[in-house]
Amino acid sequence: MKFRSVFEIIGPVMIGPSSSHTAGAARIGLVARDLFGRQPEWARIHLYGSFAETYKGHGTDVAIIGGLLGYDTFDERIRTAFEDAEKLGMTFEFIAEEEEMDHPNTARLVIGDKEGDMELIGISIGGGTMEVVELNGFPLRLSGHFPALLVVHDDRAGVIANVSNAIAAQDMNIAHMEVGRKEKGEMALMVIEVDQVVNDELIEELRALPNVTQVSTLAN
């Protein structure tokens, strides 16, 4: 078995009791918040498999809410996430689903506010690590280990090349890249993990490219 980092072997410093059910769940919530780009006003969290069976006893619920509040895995405030969310006016509900998913530790988060909403499916794969496997209906694989760009665009020839060239011009190296589309010629998504921190200049340049409709970033 190959590991991409020591982090994947020993896991992060984390608030217990379980690396997969607590730390991994917190990371799912945190990545969802980062991709949403702001504090959500409400959250609907669907839990599957082992998550659904043990989420209260293992702290999966407070961990996900803590992540949605911006708390990392080592943050002691995870323990008071429910109370903190109430103070901020964020409402939430948990739904334990009976449907079987491909991975036993799966969470589907639907979060939003007055401006919009977002749906994300994440899996906790052990040692406090996670992957996002679907975003707003797009299948993908996003680890959260690297700074990442998510580029929503119209499915047109040359868009992927233009984005790649803009990244290369910033002397950035692409660690992982996935592309997908819902239908030919319609909405498409690029997920690009890079080795360097993404700067504002690159974000603005990407947003100005033809056929690019939205650019989001995920900091490491």
mmCIF file of C-alpha atoms in Angstrom:
data_model
loop_
_atom_site.group_PDB
_atom_site.id
_atom_site.type_symbol
_atom_site.label_atom_id
_atom_site.label_comp_id
_atom_site.label_asym_id
_atom_site.label_seq_id
_atom_site.Cartn_x
_atom_site.Cartn_y
_atom_site.Cartn_z
ATOM 1 C CA MET A 1 0.000 0.000 0.000
ATOM 2 C CA LYS A 2 1.344 3.420 -0.937
ATOM 3 C CA PHE A 3 0.858 6.525 1.192
ATOM 4 C CA ARG A 4 1.140 10.010 -0.200
ATOM 5 C CA SER A 5 2.263 11.519 3.113
ATOM 6 C CA VAL A 6 3.157 10.746 6.707
ATOM 7 C CA PHE A 7 -0.191 12.391 7.554
ATOM 8 C CA GLU A 8 -1.993 9.443 5.950
ATOM 9 C CA ILE A 9 -0.053 6.917 8.054
ATOM 10 C CA ILE A 10 -0.320 8.431 11.524
ATOM 11 C CA GLY A 11 -3.375 10.619 11.050
ATOM 12 C CA PRO A 12 -3.793 14.200 12.275
ATOM 13 C CA VAL A 13 -3.784 15.507 15.808
ATOM 14 C CA MET A 14 -7.471 15.252 16.605
ATOM 15 C CA ILE A 15 -10.273 15.428 19.104
ATOM 16 C CA GLY A 16 -11.407 11.804 19.775
ATOM 17 C CA PRO A 17 -12.789 9.304 20.128
ATOM 18 C CA SER A 18 -12.367 7.886 16.594
ATOM 19 C CA SER A 19 -10.089 8.933 13.763
ATOM 20 C CA SER A 20 -12.504 7.879 11.025
ATOM 21 C CA HIS A 21 -15.764 8.808 12.765
ATOM 22 C CA THR A 22 -14.597 12.072 14.356
ATOM 23 C CA ALA A 23 -11.495 13.520 12.694
ATOM 24 C CA GLY A 24 -12.485 12.371 9.207
ATOM 25 C CA ALA A 25 -16.005 13.687 9.755
ATOM 26 C CA ALA A 26 -14.658 17.067 10.905
ATOM 27 C CA ARG A 27 -12.545 17.261 7.748
ATOM 28 C CA ILE A 28 -15.607 16.556 5.592
ATOM 29 C CA GLY A 29 -17.459 19.423 7.268
ATOM 30 C CA LEU A 30 -14.466 21.760 7.004
ATOM 31 C CA VAL A 31 -13.905 21.057 3.315
ATOM 32 C CA ALA A 32 -17.628 21.588 2.661
ATOM 33 C CA ARG A 33 -17.474 24.980 4.352
ATOM 34 C CA ASP A 34 -14.329 25.952 2.419
ATOM 35 C CA LEU A 35 -15.889 24.982 -0.900
ATOM 36 C CA PHE A 36 -19.107 26.819 -0.049
ATOM 37 C CA GLY A 37 -16.945 29.868 0.631
ATOM 38 C CA ARG A 38 -18.778 31.188 3.682
ATOM 39 C CA GLN A 39 -20.592 30.189 6.849
ATOM 40 C CA PRO A 40 -23.743 28.243 5.913
ATOM 41 C CA GLU A 41 -26.989 29.252 7.603
ATOM 42 C CA TRP A 42 -28.408 25.731 7.538
ATOM 43 C CA ALA A 43 -27.250 22.176 7.021
ATOM 44 C CA ARG A 44 -28.966 18.878 6.287
ATOM 45 C CA ILE A 45 -26.643 15.947 6.888
ATOM 46 C CA HIS A 46 -27.442 12.456 5.605
ATOM 47 C CA LEU A 47 -25.370 9.672 7.169
ATOM 48 C CA TYR A 48 -24.846 6.199 5.729
ATOM 49 C CA GLY A 49 -23.451 2.875 6.886
ATOM 50 C CA SER A 50 -21.345 2.951 10.018
ATOM 51 C CA PHE A 51 -21.770 6.725 10.266
ATOM 52 C CA ALA A 52 -25.543 6.283 10.482
ATOM 53 C CA GLU A 53 -25.294 3.544 13.093
ATOM 54 C CA THR A 54 -22.866 5.166 15.537
ATOM 55 C CA TYR A 55 -22.798 8.898 14.818
ATOM 56 C CA LYS A 56 -24.010 9.982 18.261
ATOM 57 C CA GLY A 57 -21.764 7.768 20.332
ATOM 58 C CA HIS A 58 -18.655 8.410 18.235
ATOM 59 C CA GLY A 59 -19.129 12.167 17.935
ATOM 60 C CA THR A 60 -19.582 12.190 14.164
ATOM 61 C CA ASP A 61 -22.417 14.698 14.498
ATOM 62 C CA VAL A 62 -20.538 17.321 16.548
ATOM 63 C CA ALA A 63 -17.444 16.794 14.373
ATOM 64 C CA ILE A 64 -19.289 17.583 11.125
ATOM 65 C CA ILE A 65 -20.940 20.651 12.636
ATOM 66 C CA GLY A 66 -17.577 21.741 14.017
ATOM 67 C CA GLY A 67 -16.097 21.464 10.540
ATOM 68 C CA LEU A 68 -18.951 23.527 9.100
ATOM 69 C CA LEU A 69 -18.096 26.194 11.686
ATOM 70 C CA GLY A 70 -14.497 26.229 10.482
ATOM 71 C CA TYR A 71 -12.990 24.124 13.279
ATOM 72 C CA ASP A 72 -10.112 21.840 12.284
ATOM 73 C CA THR A 73 -9.613 18.334 13.675
ATOM 74 C CA PHE A 74 -7.432 19.496 16.591
ATOM 75 C CA ASP A 75 -9.751 22.322 17.696
ATOM 76 C CA GLU A 76 -11.128 21.845 21.217
ATOM 77 C CA ARG A 77 -14.216 23.856 20.223
ATOM 78 C CA ILE A 78 -15.522 20.806 18.338
ATOM 79 C CA ARG A 79 -16.853 19.613 21.691
ATOM 80 C CA THR A 80 -19.205 22.641 21.870
ATOM 81 C CA ALA A 81 -20.041 22.787 18.155
ATOM 82 C CA PHE A 82 -23.798 22.364 18.658
ATOM 83 C CA GLU A 83 -23.967 25.259 21.117
ATOM 84 C CA ASP A 84 -21.709 27.417 18.939
ATOM 85 C CA ALA A 85 -23.859 26.765 15.863
ATOM 86 C CA GLU A 86 -26.960 27.779 17.799
ATOM 87 C CA LYS A 87 -25.306 31.044 18.854
ATOM 88 C CA LEU A 88 -24.504 31.785 15.200
ATOM 89 C CA GLY A 89 -28.059 30.969 14.129
ATOM 90 C CA MET A 90 -27.066 27.967 12.032
ATOM 91 C CA THR A 91 -29.759 25.291 12.011
ATOM 92 C CA PHE A 92 -29.012 21.661 11.220
ATOM 93 C CA GLU A 93 -30.534 18.202 11.141
ATOM 94 C CA PHE A 94 -29.113 14.689 10.844
ATOM 95 C CA ILE A 95 -30.806 11.946 8.854
ATOM 96 C CA ALA A 96 -29.639 8.351 9.349
ATOM 97 C CA GLU A 97 -30.169 6.626 5.997
ATOM 98 C CA GLU A 98 -30.639 2.889 5.428
ATOM 99 C CA GLU A 99 -29.401 2.981 1.830
ATOM 100 C CA GLU A 100 -26.069 1.228 1.307
ATOM 101 C CA MET A 101 -23.249 3.264 -0.196
ATOM 102 C CA ASP A 102 -19.929 2.151 -1.670
ATOM 103 C CA HIS A 103 -18.101 3.202 1.512
ATOM 104 C CA PRO A 104 -19.363 2.561 5.070
ATOM 105 C CA ASN A 105 -18.358 5.989 6.417
ATOM 106 C CA THR A 106 -20.273 8.237 4.032
ATOM 107 C CA ALA A 107 -21.907 11.609 4.631
ATOM 108 C CA ARG A 108 -23.981 13.692 2.228
ATOM 109 C CA LEU A 109 -24.054 17.333 3.261
ATOM 110 C CA VAL A 110 -26.571 19.780 1.839
ATOM 111 C CA ILE A 111 -25.720 23.266 3.087
ATOM 112 C CA GLY A 112 -26.908 26.728 2.167
ATOM 113 C CA ASP A 113 -28.001 30.248 2.934
ATOM 114 C CA LYS A 114 -30.114 32.967 1.326
ATOM 115 C CA GLU A 115 -27.672 33.215 -1.597
ATOM 116 C CA GLY A 116 -27.541 29.552 -2.598
ATOM 117 C CA ASP A 117 -26.844 25.990 -1.604
ATOM 118 C CA MET A 118 -24.364 23.199 -2.228
ATOM 119 C CA GLU A 119 -24.407 19.401 -1.997
ATOM 120 C CA LEU A 120 -21.324 17.344 -1.223
ATOM 121 C CA ILE A 121 -20.679 13.655 -0.575
ATOM 122 C CA GLY A 122 -17.615 12.809 1.484
ATOM 123 C CA ILE A 123 -16.144 9.578 2.801
ATOM 124 C CA SER A 124 -13.888 9.096 5.822
ATOM 125 C CA ILE A 125 -11.182 6.617 4.787
ATOM 126 C CA GLY A 126 -9.351 6.165 8.093
ATOM 127 C CA GLY A 127 -6.611 7.883 10.056
ATOM 128 C CA GLY A 128 -8.529 11.152 10.003
ATOM 129 C CA THR A 129 -8.321 11.432 6.212
ATOM 130 C CA MET A 130 -11.243 11.903 3.835
ATOM 131 C CA GLU A 131 -12.175 12.306 0.209
ATOM 132 C CA VAL A 132 -14.914 14.251 -1.493
ATOM 133 C CA VAL A 133 -16.438 11.911 -4.067
ATOM 134 C CA GLU A 134 -19.284 14.070 -5.397
ATOM 135 C CA LEU A 135 -19.993 17.803 -5.570
ATOM 136 C CA ASN A 136 -23.327 19.157 -6.822
ATOM 137 C CA GLY A 137 -23.889 15.991 -8.805
ATOM 138 C CA PHE A 138 -20.370 15.830 -10.274
ATOM 139 C CA PRO A 139 -18.389 12.673 -9.394
ATOM 140 C CA LEU A 140 -14.830 13.547 -8.420
ATOM 141 C CA ARG A 141 -11.975 12.700 -6.082
ATOM 142 C CA LEU A 142 -10.716 15.501 -3.857
ATOM 143 C CA SER A 143 -8.453 14.645 -0.932
ATOM 144 C CA GLY A 144 -8.010 18.011 0.750
ATOM 145 C CA HIS A 145 -4.270 17.302 1.105
ATOM 146 C CA PHE A 146 -3.272 19.874 -1.516
ATOM 147 C CA PRO A 147 -4.413 23.386 -2.428
ATOM 148 C CA ALA A 148 -7.109 22.935 -5.043
ATOM 149 C CA LEU A 149 -8.967 24.809 -7.753
ATOM 150 C CA LEU A 150 -12.512 23.937 -8.777
ATOM 151 C CA VAL A 151 -13.387 25.467 -12.126
ATOM 152 C CA VAL A 152 -16.976 25.345 -13.371
ATOM 153 C CA HIS A 153 -17.161 25.991 -17.090
ATOM 154 C CA ASP A 154 -19.117 25.454 -20.271
ATOM 155 C CA ASP A 155 -18.056 22.277 -22.064
ATOM 156 C CA ARG A 156 -16.186 23.869 -24.945
ATOM 157 C CA ALA A 157 -12.981 23.053 -26.810
ATOM 158 C CA GLY A 158 -9.854 24.747 -25.444
ATOM 159 C CA VAL A 159 -11.095 25.542 -21.926
ATOM 160 C CA ILE A 160 -8.984 22.859 -20.232
ATOM 161 C CA ALA A 161 -5.901 23.955 -22.191
ATOM 162 C CA ASN A 162 -6.479 27.622 -21.283
ATOM 163 C CA VAL A 163 -6.787 26.810 -17.581
ATOM 164 C CA SER A 164 -3.709 24.551 -17.638
ATOM 165 C CA ASN A 165 -1.663 27.198 -19.430
ATOM 166 C CA ALA A 166 -2.663 29.863 -16.889
ATOM 167 C CA ILE A 167 -1.542 27.593 -14.051
ATOM 168 C CA ALA A 168 1.743 26.785 -15.803
ATOM 169 C CA ALA A 169 2.393 30.496 -16.371
ATOM 170 C CA GLN A 170 2.343 30.917 -12.570
ATOM 171 C CA ASP A 171 5.046 28.214 -12.340
ATOM 172 C CA MET A 172 2.625 25.926 -10.490
ATOM 173 C CA ASN A 173 2.746 22.161 -10.736
ATOM 174 C CA ILE A 174 -0.473 20.145 -11.048
ATOM 175 C CA ALA A 175 -0.496 17.216 -8.590
ATOM 176 C CA HIS A 176 -3.862 15.788 -9.612
ATOM 177 C CA MET A 177 -6.538 16.793 -12.117
ATOM 178 C CA GLU A 178 -9.995 15.501 -12.961
ATOM 179 C CA VAL A 179 -12.520 16.741 -15.479
ATOM 180 C CA GLY A 180 -16.168 15.862 -15.843
ATOM 181 C CA ARG A 181 -19.357 17.081 -17.434
ATOM 182 C CA LYS A 182 -23.071 16.485 -16.995
ATOM 183 C CA GLU A 183 -23.877 16.426 -20.709
ATOM 184 C CA LYS A 184 -21.928 17.109 -23.893
ATOM 185 C CA GLY A 185 -21.712 20.867 -24.477
ATOM 186 C CA GLU A 186 -23.232 21.752 -21.105
ATOM 187 C CA MET A 187 -21.879 22.419 -17.594
ATOM 188 C CA ALA A 188 -18.488 20.884 -16.783
ATOM 189 C CA LEU A 189 -16.136 20.832 -13.805
ATOM 190 C CA MET A 190 -12.366 20.734 -13.438
ATOM 191 C CA VAL A 191 -10.849 19.704 -10.102
ATOM 192 C CA ILE A 192 -7.162 20.602 -9.960
ATOM 193 C CA GLU A 193 -4.892 19.954 -6.980
ATOM 194 C CA VAL A 194 -1.588 21.857 -7.106
ATOM 195 C CA ASP A 195 1.664 21.839 -5.150
ATOM 196 C CA GLN A 196 1.709 25.570 -4.432
ATOM 197 C CA VAL A 197 -0.658 27.979 -2.709
ATOM 198 C CA VAL A 198 -3.149 29.460 -5.161
ATOM 199 C CA ASN A 199 -2.852 33.258 -5.354
ATOM 200 C CA ASP A 200 -5.521 35.861 -6.087
ATOM 201 C CA GLU A 201 -3.897 36.820 -9.391
ATOM 202 C CA LEU A 202 -4.404 33.320 -10.782
ATOM 203 C CA ILE A 203 -7.989 33.150 -9.537
ATOM 204 C CA GLU A 204 -8.883 36.416 -11.268
ATOM 205 C CA GLU A 205 -7.127 35.325 -14.453
ATOM 206 C CA LEU A 206 -9.077 32.062 -14.507
ATOM 207 C CA ARG A 207 -12.377 33.841 -13.887
ATOM 208 C CA ALA A 208 -11.712 36.055 -16.901
ATOM 209 C CA LEU A 209 -11.156 33.136 -19.290
ATOM 210 C CA PRO A 210 -13.786 32.461 -21.974
ATOM 211 C CA ASN A 211 -16.465 29.932 -20.974
ATOM 212 C CA VAL A 212 -15.370 29.829 -17.311
ATOM 213 C CA THR A 213 -18.378 30.557 -15.090
ATOM 214 C CA GLN A 214 -17.090 29.999 -11.550
ATOM 215 C CA VAL A 215 -13.771 29.450 -9.759
ATOM 216 C CA SER A 216 -13.506 28.183 -6.182
ATOM 217 C CA THR A 217 -10.425 27.365 -4.150
ATOM 218 C CA LEU A 218 -9.607 24.992 -1.330
ATOM 219 C CA ALA A 219 -6.610 25.877 0.818
ATOM 220 C CA ASN A 220 -4.444 23.117 2.228
#
